[in-house]
XYZ file of C-alpha atoms in Angstrom:
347
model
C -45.744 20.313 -24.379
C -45.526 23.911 -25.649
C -44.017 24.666 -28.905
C -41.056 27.410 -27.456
C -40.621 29.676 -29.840
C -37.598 31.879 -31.180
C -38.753 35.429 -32.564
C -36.342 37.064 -35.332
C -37.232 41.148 -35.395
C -39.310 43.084 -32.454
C -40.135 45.273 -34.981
C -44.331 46.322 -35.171
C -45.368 43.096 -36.811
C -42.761 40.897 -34.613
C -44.464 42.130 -31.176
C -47.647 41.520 -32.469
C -46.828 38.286 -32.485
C -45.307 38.450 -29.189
C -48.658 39.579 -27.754
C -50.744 37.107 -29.499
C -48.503 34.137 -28.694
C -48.084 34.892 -25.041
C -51.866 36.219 -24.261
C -54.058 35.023 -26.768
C -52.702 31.500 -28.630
C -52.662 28.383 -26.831
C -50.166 25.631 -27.252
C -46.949 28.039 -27.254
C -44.709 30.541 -25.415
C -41.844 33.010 -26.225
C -38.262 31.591 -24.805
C -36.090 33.661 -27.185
C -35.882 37.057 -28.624
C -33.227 38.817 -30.716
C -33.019 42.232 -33.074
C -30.532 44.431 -34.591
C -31.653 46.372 -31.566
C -30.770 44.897 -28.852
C -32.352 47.572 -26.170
C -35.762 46.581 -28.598
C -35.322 43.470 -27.987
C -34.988 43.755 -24.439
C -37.863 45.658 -24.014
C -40.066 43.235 -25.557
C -39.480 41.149 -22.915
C -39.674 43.666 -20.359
C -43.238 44.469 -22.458
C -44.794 41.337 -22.385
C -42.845 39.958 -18.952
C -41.426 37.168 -20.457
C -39.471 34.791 -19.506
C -37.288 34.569 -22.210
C -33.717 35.360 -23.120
C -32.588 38.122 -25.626
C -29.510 36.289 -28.126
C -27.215 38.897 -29.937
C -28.342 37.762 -33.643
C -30.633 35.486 -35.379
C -27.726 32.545 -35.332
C -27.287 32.413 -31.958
C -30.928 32.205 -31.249
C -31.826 29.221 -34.055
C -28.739 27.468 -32.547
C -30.293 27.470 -28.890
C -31.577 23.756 -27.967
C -34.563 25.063 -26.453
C -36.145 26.797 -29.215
C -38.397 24.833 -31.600
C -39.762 27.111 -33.613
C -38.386 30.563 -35.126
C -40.767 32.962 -35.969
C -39.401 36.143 -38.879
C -40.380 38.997 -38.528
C -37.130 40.900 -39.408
C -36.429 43.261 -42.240
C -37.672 41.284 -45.365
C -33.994 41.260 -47.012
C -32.974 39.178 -43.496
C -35.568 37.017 -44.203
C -33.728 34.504 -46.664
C -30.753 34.060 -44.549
C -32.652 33.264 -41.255
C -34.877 30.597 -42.706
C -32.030 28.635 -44.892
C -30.104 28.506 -41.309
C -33.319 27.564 -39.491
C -33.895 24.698 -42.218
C -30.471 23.662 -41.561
C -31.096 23.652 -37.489
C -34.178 21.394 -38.085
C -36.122 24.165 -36.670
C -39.478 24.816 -37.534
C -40.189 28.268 -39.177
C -42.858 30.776 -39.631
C -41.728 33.218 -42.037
C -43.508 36.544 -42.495
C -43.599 37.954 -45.944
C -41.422 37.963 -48.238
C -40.276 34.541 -47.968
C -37.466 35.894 -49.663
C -37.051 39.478 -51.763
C -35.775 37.418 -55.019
C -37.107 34.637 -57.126
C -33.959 32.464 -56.753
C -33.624 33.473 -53.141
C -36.960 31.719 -52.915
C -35.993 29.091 -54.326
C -33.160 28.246 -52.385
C -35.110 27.899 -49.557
C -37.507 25.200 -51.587
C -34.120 23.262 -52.697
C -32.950 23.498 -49.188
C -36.250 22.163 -47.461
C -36.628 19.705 -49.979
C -33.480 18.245 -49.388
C -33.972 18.283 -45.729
C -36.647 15.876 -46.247
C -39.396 17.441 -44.868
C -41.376 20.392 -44.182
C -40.290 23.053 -41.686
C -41.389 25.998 -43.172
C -44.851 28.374 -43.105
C -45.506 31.505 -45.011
C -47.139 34.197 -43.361
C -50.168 34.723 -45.759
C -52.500 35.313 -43.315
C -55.886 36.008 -45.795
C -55.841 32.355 -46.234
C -57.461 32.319 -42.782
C -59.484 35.247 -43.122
C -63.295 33.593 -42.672
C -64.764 35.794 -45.923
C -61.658 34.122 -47.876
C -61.922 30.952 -46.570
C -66.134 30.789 -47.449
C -65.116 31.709 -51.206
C -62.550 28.589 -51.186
C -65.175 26.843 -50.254
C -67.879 27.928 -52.754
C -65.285 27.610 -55.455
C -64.422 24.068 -54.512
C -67.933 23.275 -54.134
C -68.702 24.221 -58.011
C -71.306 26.727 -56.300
C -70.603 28.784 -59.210
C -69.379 26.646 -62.059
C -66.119 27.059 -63.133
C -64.708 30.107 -62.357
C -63.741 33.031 -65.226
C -63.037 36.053 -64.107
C -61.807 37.833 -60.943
C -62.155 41.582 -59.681
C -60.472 42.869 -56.927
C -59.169 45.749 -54.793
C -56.928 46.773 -52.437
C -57.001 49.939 -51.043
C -55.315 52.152 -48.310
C -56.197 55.632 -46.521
C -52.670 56.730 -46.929
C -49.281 55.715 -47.218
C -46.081 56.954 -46.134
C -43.391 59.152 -48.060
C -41.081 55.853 -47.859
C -43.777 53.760 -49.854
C -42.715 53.925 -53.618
C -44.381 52.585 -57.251
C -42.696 48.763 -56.741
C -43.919 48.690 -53.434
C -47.585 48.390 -54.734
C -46.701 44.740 -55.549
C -44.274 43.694 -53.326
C -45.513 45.246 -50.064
C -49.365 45.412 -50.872
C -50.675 43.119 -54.016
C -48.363 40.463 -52.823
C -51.732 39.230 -50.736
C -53.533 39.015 -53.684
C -50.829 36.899 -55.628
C -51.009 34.722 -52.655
C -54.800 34.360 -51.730
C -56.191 34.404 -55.577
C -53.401 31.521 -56.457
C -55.005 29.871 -53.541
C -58.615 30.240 -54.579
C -58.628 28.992 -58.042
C -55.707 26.723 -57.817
C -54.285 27.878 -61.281
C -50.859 29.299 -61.511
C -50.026 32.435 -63.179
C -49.309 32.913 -66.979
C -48.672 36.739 -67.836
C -49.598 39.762 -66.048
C -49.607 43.667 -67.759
C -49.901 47.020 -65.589
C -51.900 50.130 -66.361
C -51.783 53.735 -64.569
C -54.995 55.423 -65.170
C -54.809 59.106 -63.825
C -53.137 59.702 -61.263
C -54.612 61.144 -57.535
C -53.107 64.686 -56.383
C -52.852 62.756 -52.873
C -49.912 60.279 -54.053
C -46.257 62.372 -53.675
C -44.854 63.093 -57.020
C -42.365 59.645 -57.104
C -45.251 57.260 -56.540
C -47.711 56.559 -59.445
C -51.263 55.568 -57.890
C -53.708 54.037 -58.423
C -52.224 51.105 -60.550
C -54.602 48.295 -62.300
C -52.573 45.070 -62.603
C -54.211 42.436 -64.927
C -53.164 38.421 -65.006
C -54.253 36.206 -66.408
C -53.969 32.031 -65.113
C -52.827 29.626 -67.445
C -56.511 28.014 -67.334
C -57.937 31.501 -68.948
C -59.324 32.707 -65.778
C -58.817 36.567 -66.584
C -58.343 38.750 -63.104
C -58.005 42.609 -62.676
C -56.160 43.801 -59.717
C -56.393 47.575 -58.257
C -54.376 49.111 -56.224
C -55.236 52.099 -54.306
C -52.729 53.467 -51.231
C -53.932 56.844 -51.410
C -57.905 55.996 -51.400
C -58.024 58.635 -48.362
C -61.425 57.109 -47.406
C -60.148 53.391 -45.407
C -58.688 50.055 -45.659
C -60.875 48.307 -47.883
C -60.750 44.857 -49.265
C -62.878 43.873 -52.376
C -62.619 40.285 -54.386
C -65.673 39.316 -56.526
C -65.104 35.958 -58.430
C -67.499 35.411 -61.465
C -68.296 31.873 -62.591
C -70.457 30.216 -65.333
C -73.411 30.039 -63.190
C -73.012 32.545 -59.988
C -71.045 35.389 -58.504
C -69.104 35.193 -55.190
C -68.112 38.162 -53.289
C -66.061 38.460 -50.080
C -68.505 40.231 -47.461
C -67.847 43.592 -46.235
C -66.024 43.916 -43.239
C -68.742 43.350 -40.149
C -69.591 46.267 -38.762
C -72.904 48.164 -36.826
C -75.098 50.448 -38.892
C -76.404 53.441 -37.777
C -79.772 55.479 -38.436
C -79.278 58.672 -38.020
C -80.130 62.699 -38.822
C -81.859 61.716 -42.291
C -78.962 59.343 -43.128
C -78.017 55.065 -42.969
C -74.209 54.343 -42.829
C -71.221 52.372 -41.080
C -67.890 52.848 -40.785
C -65.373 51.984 -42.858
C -62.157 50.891 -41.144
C -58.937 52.610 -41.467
C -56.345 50.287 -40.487
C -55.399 46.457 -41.724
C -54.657 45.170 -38.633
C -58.324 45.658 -37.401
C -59.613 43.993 -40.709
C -57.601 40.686 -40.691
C -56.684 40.550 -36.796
C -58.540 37.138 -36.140
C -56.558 35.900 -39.030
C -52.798 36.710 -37.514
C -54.424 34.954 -34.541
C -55.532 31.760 -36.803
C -52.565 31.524 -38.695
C -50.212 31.243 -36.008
C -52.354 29.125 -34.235
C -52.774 26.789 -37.060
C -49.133 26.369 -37.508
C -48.721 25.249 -33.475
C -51.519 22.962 -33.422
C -49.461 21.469 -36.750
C -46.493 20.941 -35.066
C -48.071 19.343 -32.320
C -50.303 17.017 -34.163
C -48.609 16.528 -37.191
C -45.251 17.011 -36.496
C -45.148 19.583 -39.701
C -46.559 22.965 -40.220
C -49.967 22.791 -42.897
C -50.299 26.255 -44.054
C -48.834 28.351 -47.080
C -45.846 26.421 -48.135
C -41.636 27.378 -49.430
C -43.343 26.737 -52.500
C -46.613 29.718 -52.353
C -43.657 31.724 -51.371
C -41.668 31.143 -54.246
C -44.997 31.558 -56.758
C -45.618 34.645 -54.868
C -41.831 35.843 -55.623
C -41.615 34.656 -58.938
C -45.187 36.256 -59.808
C -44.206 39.593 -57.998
C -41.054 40.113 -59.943
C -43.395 39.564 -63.510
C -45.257 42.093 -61.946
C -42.425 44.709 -61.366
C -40.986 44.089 -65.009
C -44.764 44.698 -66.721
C -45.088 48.120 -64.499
C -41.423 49.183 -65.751
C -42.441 47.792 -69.448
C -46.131 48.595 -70.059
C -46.665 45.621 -71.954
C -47.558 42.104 -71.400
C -44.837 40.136 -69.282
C -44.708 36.396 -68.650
C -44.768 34.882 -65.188
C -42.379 31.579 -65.728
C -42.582 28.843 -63.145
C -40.922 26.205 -62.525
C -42.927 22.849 -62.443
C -44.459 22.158 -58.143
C -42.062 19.761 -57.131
C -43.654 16.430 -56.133
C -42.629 17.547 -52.366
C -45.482 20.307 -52.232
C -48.126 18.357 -53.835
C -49.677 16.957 -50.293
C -49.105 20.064 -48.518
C -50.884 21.563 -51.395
C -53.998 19.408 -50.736
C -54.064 19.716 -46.740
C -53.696 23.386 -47.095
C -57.281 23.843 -46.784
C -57.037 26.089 -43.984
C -60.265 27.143 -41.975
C -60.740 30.241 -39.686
């Protein structure tokens, strides 16, 4: 049987997943739609000629008996108050990032799925399926490189928009990173500091870029962070992690090279939904073929999403400081600990 899903926000991201559920994923279809705008939400339908019904808020729709699943994709402050009433349905829930814009918000939603009993609820970190991420968990588990010591990494945009501002570069862009490097080394966060260096004429004069954001784990593992929205040149993804004995580096983006007029090159692509499109795809996928095998979703947990929160905040509070800020967790609850050793996600 399909898994008849409930989407929260037809926003960009939300009729992505629209698109990919109804054309491309098997296992699944769209019964239920809803958004602040209702004429968006009816045209989704109309869009993707659905059969599906449009429900005038996100209550209405999680309290409809034939939706299993509710999929976020709303304005991120929404996010909080959709899952804890989804977790209260029984409904199962994919949450695009944030989980929640505050540290306590997220965890409320870990207090309230714990005391449900089980879990309900997947984080939309998609790198976790991305295949260049997912063959450096690998090497890393394997010892391929001895234990691991440092990490370098980048994340850089063409451009951003006038709306994007200096907090943003954590919560809207290195938040993947939090997420993905947590992942790799299993090690949680113990202090993080940000640096400016010189700033690019292409930023606007309220946004300080690039930023270099360093953490380090509580095992030592020491990892530097840059952030880049203004790069002008393309979307480009870098992680190198260096171990005792070896180096691992995600691959570049696959791509045809071209001879030609004295010169070798290949393109560099400009937006992120090109670079980490077959990982939406395996993401979502995953957390259908969950429900209907397992009867509970396997991917990033309540609990990533509260590190993730928790770790972003730190982050915010070092860029405001300029010194050295502590990222306090609270201990995994016993809950996570299985889902944190399934979560070995494959594209």
């Amino acid at each position: 049987m399909n898994v008849r899903f409930g989407v929260i926000g037809t926003g960009a991201i939300g009729r992505e997943h629209i698109k990919r559920i109804s054309q491309t994923l098997a296992g699944a279809e769209v019964v239920a739609v809803t958004d602040v705008n209702q004429a968006a939400a009816q045209q989704a339908i109309e869009n993707f000629n659905l059969d599906a019904n449009v429900y005038p808020d996100d209550k209405a729709l999680i309290a409809a008996k034939d939706v299993d699943a509710i999929l976020v994709s709303s304005w991120g402050p929404a996010h909080e108050e959709s899952v804890l009433a989804g977790i209260e349905a029984g409904k199962y829930i994919f949450c695009e990032k944030p989980l929640a814009t505050t540290a306590e918000g997220a965890r409320r939603i870990v207090d309230a799925e714990m005391k449900y009993g089980k879990r309900l609820v997947q984080v939309g970190f998609m790198r976790r399926y991305d295949h260049g991420y997912v063959k450096l968990k690998e090497a890393i588990d394997a010892n391929e490189i001895g234990e691991p010591l440092m990490i370098r990494c980048a994340h850089r945009n063409p451009t951003v928009p006038e709306t994007y501002s200096t907090d943003m570069a954590i919560t809207d862009t290195l938040i993947h990173e939090i997420d993905v490097l947590h992942w790799l080394v299993d090690d949680d966060y113990a202090s993080v500091q940000v640096m400016y260096p010189r700033k690019t004429k292409h930023a606007l004069s309220h946004l300080r870029d690039p930023q270099i954001v360093m953490i380090e784990t509580k095992g030592g593992i020491s990892i530097t962070a840059e952030i880049f929205v203004n790069c002008q040149y393309g979307y480009d993804i870098q992680c190198e992690v260096i171990g005792e004995e070896g180096i691992v580096k995600l691959p570049e983006f696959s791509n045809i090279v071209t001879r030609k007029s004295g010169k070798l090159s290949q393109d560099i692509l400009m937006d992120w939904k090109d670079r980490f499109l077959d990982a939406y795809d395996a993401e979502i996928q995953d957390f259908i073929d969950s429900i209907r095998k397992n009867g509970a979703p396997q991917g990033p947990t309540s609990w990533d999403g509260y590190v993730a929160s928790v770790t972003a905040a730190a982050c915010v509070k070092a860029q405001e400081s300029g010194v050295t800020e502590p990222i306090e967790l609270d201990e995994r609850p016993a809950f996570y600990e299985e889902g944190a050793r399934k979560n070995e996600v494959s594209a």
